[in-house]
Every structure is written in structure tokens, then in C-alpha cells.
XYZ file of C-alpha atoms in Angstrom:
373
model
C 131.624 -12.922 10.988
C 130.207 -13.751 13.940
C 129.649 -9.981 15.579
C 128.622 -8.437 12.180
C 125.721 -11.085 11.980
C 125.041 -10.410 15.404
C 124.956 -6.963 15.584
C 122.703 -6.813 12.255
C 120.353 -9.269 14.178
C 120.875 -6.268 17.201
C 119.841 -3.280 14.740
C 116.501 -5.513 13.829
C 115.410 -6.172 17.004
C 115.700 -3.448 18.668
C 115.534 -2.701 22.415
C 112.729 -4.933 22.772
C 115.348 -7.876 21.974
C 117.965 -6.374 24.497
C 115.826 -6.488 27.148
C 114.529 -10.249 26.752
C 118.259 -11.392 26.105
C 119.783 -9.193 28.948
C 119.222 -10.299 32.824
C 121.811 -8.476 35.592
C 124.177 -7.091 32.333
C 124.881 -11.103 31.097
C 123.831 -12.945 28.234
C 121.665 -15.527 29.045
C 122.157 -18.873 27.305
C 119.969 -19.053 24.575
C 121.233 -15.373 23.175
C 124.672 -16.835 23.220
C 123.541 -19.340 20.695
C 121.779 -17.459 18.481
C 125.194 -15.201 18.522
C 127.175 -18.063 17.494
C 129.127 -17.895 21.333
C 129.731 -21.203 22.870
C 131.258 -22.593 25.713
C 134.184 -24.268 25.696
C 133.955 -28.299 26.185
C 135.012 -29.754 29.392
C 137.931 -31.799 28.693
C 137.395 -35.850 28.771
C 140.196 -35.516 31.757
C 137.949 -33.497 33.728
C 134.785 -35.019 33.205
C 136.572 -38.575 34.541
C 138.323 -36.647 37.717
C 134.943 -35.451 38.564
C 133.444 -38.746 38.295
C 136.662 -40.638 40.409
C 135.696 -37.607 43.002
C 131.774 -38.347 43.542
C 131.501 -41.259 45.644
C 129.978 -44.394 44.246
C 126.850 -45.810 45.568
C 126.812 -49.291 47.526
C 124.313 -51.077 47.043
C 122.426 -53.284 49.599
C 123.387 -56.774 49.792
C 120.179 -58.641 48.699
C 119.538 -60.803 52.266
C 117.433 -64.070 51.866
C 113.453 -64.043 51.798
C 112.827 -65.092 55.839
C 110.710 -68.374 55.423
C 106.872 -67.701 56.463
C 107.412 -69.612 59.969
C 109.687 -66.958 60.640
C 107.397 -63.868 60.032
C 105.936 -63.660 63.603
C 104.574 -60.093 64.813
C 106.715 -59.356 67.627
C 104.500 -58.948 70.516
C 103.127 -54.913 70.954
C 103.603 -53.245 74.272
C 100.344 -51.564 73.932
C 98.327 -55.092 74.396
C 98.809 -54.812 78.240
C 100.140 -56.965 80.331
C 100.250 -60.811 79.488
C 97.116 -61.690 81.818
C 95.076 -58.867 79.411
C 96.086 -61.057 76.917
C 94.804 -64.221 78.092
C 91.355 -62.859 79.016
C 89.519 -63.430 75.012
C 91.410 -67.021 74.778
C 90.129 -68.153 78.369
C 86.102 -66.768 77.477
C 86.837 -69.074 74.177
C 87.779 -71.853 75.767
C 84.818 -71.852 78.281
C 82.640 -70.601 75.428
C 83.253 -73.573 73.174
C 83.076 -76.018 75.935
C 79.798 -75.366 76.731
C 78.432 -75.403 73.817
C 80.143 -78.317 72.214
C 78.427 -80.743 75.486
C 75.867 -78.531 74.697
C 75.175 -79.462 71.003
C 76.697 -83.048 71.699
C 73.339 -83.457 74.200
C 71.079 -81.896 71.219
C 72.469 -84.368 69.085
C 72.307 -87.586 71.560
C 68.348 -86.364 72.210
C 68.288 -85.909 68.428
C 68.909 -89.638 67.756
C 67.408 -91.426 70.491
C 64.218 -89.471 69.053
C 65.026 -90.768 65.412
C 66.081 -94.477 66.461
C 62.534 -96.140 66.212
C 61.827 -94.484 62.585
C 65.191 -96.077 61.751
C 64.180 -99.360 63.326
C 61.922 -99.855 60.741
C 63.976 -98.039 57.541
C 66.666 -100.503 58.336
C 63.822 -103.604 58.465
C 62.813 -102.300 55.077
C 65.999 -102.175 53.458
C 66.844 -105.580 54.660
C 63.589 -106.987 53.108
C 63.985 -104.445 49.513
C 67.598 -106.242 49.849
C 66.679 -110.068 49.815
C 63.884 -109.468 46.885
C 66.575 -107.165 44.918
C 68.701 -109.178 42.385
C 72.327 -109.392 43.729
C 75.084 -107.760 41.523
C 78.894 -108.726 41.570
C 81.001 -106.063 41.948
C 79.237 -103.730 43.127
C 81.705 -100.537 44.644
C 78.995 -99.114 46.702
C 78.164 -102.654 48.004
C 82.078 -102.803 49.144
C 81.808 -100.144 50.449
C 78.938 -100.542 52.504
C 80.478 -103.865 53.671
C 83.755 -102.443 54.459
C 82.066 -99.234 56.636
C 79.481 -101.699 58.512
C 83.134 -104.271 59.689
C 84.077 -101.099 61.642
C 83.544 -100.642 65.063
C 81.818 -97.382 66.138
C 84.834 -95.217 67.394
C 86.286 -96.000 64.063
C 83.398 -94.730 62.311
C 83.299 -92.303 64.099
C 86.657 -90.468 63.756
C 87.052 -91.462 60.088
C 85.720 -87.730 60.120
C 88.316 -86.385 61.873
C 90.753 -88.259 60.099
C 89.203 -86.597 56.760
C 89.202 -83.214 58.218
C 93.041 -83.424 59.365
C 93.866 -85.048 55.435
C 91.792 -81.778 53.749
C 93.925 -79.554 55.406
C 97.178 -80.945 54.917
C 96.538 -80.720 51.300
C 95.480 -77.160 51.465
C 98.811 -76.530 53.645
C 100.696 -77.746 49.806
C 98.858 -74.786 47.629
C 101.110 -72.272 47.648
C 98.153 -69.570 47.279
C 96.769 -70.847 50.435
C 100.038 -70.367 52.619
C 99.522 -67.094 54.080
C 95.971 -67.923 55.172
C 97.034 -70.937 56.566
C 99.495 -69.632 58.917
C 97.066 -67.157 59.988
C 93.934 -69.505 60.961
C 95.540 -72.761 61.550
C 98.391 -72.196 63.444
C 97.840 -70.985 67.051
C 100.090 -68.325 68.635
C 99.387 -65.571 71.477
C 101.500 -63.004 69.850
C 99.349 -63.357 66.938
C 96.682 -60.846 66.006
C 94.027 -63.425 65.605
C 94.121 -65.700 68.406
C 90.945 -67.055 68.880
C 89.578 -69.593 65.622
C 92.897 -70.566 65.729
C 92.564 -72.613 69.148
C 90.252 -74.961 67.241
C 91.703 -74.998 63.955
C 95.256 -75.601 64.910
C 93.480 -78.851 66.169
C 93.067 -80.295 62.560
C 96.056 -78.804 61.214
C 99.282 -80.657 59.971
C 102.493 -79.490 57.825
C 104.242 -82.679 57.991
C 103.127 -86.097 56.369
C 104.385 -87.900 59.553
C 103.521 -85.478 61.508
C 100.018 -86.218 60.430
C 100.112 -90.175 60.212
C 101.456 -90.661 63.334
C 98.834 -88.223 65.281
C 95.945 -90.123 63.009
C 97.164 -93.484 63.841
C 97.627 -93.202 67.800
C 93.535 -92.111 67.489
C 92.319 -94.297 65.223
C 94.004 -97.261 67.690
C 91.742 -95.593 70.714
C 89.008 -94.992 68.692
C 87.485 -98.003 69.741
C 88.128 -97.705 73.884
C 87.533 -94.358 73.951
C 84.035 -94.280 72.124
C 82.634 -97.617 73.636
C 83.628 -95.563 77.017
C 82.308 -92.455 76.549
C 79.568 -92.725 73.730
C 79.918 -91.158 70.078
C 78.431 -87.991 71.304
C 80.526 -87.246 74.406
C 83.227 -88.307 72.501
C 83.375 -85.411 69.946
C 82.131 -83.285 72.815
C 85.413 -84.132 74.592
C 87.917 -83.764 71.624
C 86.811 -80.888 70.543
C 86.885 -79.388 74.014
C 90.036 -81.204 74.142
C 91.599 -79.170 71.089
C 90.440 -75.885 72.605
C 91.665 -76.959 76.111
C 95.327 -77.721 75.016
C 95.910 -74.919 73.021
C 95.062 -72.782 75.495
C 97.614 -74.222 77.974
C 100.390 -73.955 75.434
C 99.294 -69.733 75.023
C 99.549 -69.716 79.059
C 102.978 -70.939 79.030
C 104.384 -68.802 76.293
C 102.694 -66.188 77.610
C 104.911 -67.152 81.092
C 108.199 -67.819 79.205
C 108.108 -65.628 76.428
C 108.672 -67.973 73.768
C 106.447 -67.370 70.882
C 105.724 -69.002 68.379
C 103.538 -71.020 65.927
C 101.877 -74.552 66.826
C 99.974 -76.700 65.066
C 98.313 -80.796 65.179
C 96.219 -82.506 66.791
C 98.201 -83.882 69.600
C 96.783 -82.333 72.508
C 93.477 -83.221 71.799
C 95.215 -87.056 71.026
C 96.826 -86.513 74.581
C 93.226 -86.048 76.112
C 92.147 -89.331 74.463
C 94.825 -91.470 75.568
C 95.001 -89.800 78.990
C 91.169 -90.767 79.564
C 91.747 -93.996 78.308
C 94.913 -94.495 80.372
C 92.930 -92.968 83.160
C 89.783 -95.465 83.282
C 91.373 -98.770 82.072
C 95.125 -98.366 83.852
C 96.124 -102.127 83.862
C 95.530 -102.264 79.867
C 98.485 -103.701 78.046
C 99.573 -101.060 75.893
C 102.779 -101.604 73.263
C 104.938 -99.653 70.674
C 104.213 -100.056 66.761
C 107.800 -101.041 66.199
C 108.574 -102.901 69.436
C 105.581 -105.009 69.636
C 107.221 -107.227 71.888
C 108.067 -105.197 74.919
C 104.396 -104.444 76.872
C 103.358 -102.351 79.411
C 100.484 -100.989 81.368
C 98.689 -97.828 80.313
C 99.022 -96.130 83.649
C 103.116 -96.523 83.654
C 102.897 -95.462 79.701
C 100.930 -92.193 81.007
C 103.092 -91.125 83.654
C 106.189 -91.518 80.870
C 104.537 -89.124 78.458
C 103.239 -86.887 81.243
C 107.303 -86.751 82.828
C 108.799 -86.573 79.522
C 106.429 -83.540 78.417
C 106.918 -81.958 82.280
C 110.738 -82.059 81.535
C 109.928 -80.372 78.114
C 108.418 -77.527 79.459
C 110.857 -76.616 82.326
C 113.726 -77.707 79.809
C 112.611 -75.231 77.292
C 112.927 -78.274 73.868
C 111.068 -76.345 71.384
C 110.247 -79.748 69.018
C 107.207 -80.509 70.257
C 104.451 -78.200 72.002
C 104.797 -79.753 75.592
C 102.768 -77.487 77.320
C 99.843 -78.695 74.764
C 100.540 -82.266 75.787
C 100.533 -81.749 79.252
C 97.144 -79.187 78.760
C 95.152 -82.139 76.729
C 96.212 -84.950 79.544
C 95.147 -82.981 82.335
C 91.917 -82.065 80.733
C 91.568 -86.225 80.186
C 92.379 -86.985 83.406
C 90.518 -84.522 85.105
C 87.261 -84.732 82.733
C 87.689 -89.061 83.938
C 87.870 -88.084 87.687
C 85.379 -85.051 87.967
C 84.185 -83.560 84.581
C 81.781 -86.240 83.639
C 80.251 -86.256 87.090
C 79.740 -82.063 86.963
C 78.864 -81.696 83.053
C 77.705 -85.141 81.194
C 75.550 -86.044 84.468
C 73.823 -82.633 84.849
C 72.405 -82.483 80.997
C 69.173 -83.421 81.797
C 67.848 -79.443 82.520
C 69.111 -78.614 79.070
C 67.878 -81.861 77.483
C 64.359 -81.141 78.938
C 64.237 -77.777 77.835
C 65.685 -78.493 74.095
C 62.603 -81.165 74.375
C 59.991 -78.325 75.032
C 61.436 -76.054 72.838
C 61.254 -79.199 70.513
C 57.179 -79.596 70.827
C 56.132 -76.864 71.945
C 55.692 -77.332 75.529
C 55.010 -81.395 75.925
C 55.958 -83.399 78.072
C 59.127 -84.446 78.500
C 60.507 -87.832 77.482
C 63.443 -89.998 77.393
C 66.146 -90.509 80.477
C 69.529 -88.644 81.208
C 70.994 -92.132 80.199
C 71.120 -92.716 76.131
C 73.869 -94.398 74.035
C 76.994 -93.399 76.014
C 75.578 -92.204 78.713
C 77.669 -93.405 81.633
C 80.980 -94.597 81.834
């Protein structure tokens, strides 16, 4: 039955059907259907040797996500040598050193100029503040209270303490991580190498981390400000923060060992090194061992041979080379920097004074609040 139909369907057609259903002398596929022909079916057999015979595909072990610490670009032979690399890090560092004394003698200038109108705000508010009916409980009155009992270093790096708290909490948003490790931790091999110097300064991951670097300042706060003045102080930590992480890019750079650093303890180190530096039979003790005392200049050279072994030792827990950067900067900025930078202001001072009014005559001394140690 399955010819006749087909050959009936063949006398309809015609040639015209031959020659659409005929390639080479063979029936293509579809004519086979329409003449009832089929193809046998593969056994079940065959169909499972075949499928023993093609290999099966092995899949990839799934490897753990590397952490975001780990995800460091590996240092590019086409950057040049190591001494190419150094060259936009060392203009940044002498870049923002000059301009931070810079802008600290603006702003000394700026309120020596403003002190008299304050004189008399401040004898007005005392008089508003007598005739003014006293209220209990006031917060703002507290608060007042509380900020006028501290002395003026502590005033005056309660902002730096804020800073170094707003960034830790913007290290814990998990959106934020990525820019984080790009502009607040400092590393050479890193494609942006420059705002991180400064911002690495202010940066913390760990809580303790953090407290401890916040409460070694806040305890030479007071020394260090009295010494130096509130305006050469932030001139000087600043610097400081720029300073150290610079060192610490010179000696991976030398070593090889890259990697991410951040906190503020270089620019700490610069502090405590002045300190240590100016004042170096101060009695100096440990927060837990308040009993045993020493002097600052033996608790210096400690740190300084403890951060020396560090280095040549290769103990990758702290940034040593950052230490040992920030107390050099302190000691040397004690010995010789304020001589060369803080002492010759008065050029710039006279010309931010004529820029000021226009061409008057100058006024005011080299020496203002802070002005000599």
C-alpha cells in the first residue's frame, strides 16, 4: 500500500516533483515521509553505548571568593623601573607639605587678624549671659561646659578623632568596600597612588586598631599643641601622614613586598617622636603597667629599634617602615624643620597680607600663637 499511494502521488506531480525530491539519485528526507519510508530506530542498547563512549564533562571545582585584601594588581612591567615609580608620590609629598605650612600660616594670620573682633563678641556674650535667665538642664550649656574644660590640643584633634570614627563606619557598608580599598588604603603597586598617601592617614578597619591609634594622640594632644601651636600642629600631622606613607612605598618598592596599609600611626609616630624629641627626660608610662616609668627619650629609641628590626626582619603586622618614616620626619622637623620652614613664613605671610588689602602695609610679627617652640 505504501508504493501504490506513492506512485499515484508520482503520476500527479509530475517531473516537477522528481526534481525537488531527487538530489545526487537519493531521496531526501522529507520525500521519504511523505512515501511512508522510515528509518529504522536506533536500539536503546546503542543509544547508551554511544553515550558510555563520549566522554563526560568535568566540571570546575568552584574555588573560594579571594577576600578583597587579597585582590592586589600585580605590579606591570611596563611602569618602568621602581625609581619611575616613586617620582608622582615624592612631587606629592613635597606638594602637600608646602602647602599645608602654607595654609596653616594663612590660617594663623587669619586669626590673629580676627582676635580683637572676638575680644569683644566674647565680652558681649559674657554680659547677654549674666542678664539671660539661667535654665537647668540645658544640653547645649553641657556641652559648652564640657568643650571649654579641655585643653587646646584636645580641642583641637577632637577633629581628627571624628574624621578617623567617620571612616571606620564607612569601612562597615558593604557598598562602600571597593571604594574604600581603593582611596584609603595606600599601596605602590596600586593604580591610584597618590590621594591615598593622605587618606590612608584617617583610615582604620579594626576597632582597636582605631582606639588605640586615637588614644596614644589624644594623650599628646596637649604637649604637642602647647609646643608647637594649633596651626603648626595640623601643619605637621598632616605633613606627617603624607611623609610616612611615602617611606613605607620606598621600602616596598626596595623589597618587593606589596601590599595594602592603612591608620594613622605614622603620623602618631611623628607626634610622639617630636614630643620625645623636645621634652626627653618626661616620664612616660604604659596604660596597663602604670607602675613601671620611664623617660621619653629611652621609650623612643625602643619603638625606633623595635620598628628598625621590623623592617630588616621582614614582620608584615605592622607597617614599620611607616613608623620609622613618621619618627624621622618628628625628629628631624624638632632639630632642623622648624628652623628652615615655620621661621621663614614671614615672606609668604606678608604677601598673603597685601594680597589681603590690596597693597597696605604690612602688620603683625612672624611670632603669633605657636610661634616658637
Amino acid at each position: 500500500m505504501a508504493w501504490r499511494s506513492c506512485s499515484v502521488l508520482l503520476r500527479l506531480t509530475g517531473d516537477e516533483l522528481l526534481r525537488s525530491s531527487v538530489r545526487g539519485g537519493r531521496l531526501t528526507h522529507g520525500f521519504q515521509q511523505r512515501c511512508a519510508f522510515r528509518k529504522a530506530a536506533k536500539k536503546p542498547e546503542a543509544k547508551r553505548a554511544e553515550e558510555e563512549l563520549v566522554p563526560t564533562r568535568i566540571e570546575p571545582e568552584k574555588k573560594n571568593p579571594t577576600p578583597l585584601w587579597e585582590q592586589l594588581p600585580p605590579p606591570s612591567s611596563s611602569r618602568g623601573p621602581p625609581l619611575s615609580r616613586l617620582i608622582k608620590p615624592m612631587l606629592f609629598t613635597v606638594g602637600f607639605t608646602g602647602c599645608s605650612f602654607g595654609s596653616a600660616a594663612i590660617w594663623q594670620y587669619e586669626s590673629l587678624k580676627s582676635r580683637v573682633q572676638s575680644y569683644f563678641d566674647e565680652v558681649r556674650a559674657d554680659w547677654l549671659e549674666k542678664i539671660r535667665p539661667q535654665k537647668r538642664g540645658d544640653v547645649r550649656k553641657e556641652i559648652n561646659q564640657w568643650w571649654s574644660s579641655l585643653s587646646e590640643g584636645q580641642r583641637t584633634v577632637t577633629g581628627i578623632i571624628a574624621a578617623n570614627v567617620v571612616v571606620f563606619c564607612c569601612w562597615r557598608v558593604p557598598s562602600m568596600q571597593r571604594f574604600m580599598f581603593k582611596y584609603f588604603t595606600a599601596n605602590p603597586a596600586s593604580k591610584t597612588v597618590c590621594s591615598p598617601m593622605l587618606l590612608s592617614a584617617f583610615s582604620h578597619f579594626s576597632f582597636f586598631h582605631m582606639a588605640a591609634n586615637m588614644y596614644v594622640l589624644w594623650s599628646f594632644s596637649s604637649s604637642a599643641v602647647s609646643m608647637l601651636g594649633r596651626e603648626q600642629f595640623m601643619a605637621v600631622y598632616m605633613s606627617a601622614g603624607v611623609v610616612s606613607t611615602f617611606a613605607s612605598y620606598v621600602c616596598k618598592m626596595v623589597t618587593g613586598r606589596f601590599g595594602p596599609s592603612l591608620g594613622a600611626s605614622g603620623a602618631i609616630m611623628t607626634v610622639l617622636a617630636a614630643v620625645c624629641t623636645k621634652m626627653p627626660e618626661a616620664k612616660l608610662a604604659i596604660i596597663f603597667l602604670p607602675m613601671f616609668t620611664f623617660t621619653a627619650a629611652n621609650a623612643l629609641k625602643a619603638i625606633v629599634a623595635m620598628d628598625t628590626a621590623g623592617v630588616v626582619l621582614g614582620w608584615k603586622f605592622f607597617d614599620h617602615a611607616a613608623h620609622l618614616g613618621g619618627a624621622a620626619f618628628g625628629i628631624w622637623y624638632i632639630m632642623f624643620g622648624h628652623e628652615l620652614i615655620w621661621k621663614n613664613r614671614e615672606p609668604f605671610v606678608k604677601f598673603w597680607h597685601e594680597l589681603r588689602t590690596g597693597g597696605g602695609p604690612s602688620g603683625g610679627g612672624s611670632n603669633g600663637p605657636g610661634g616658637s617652640i
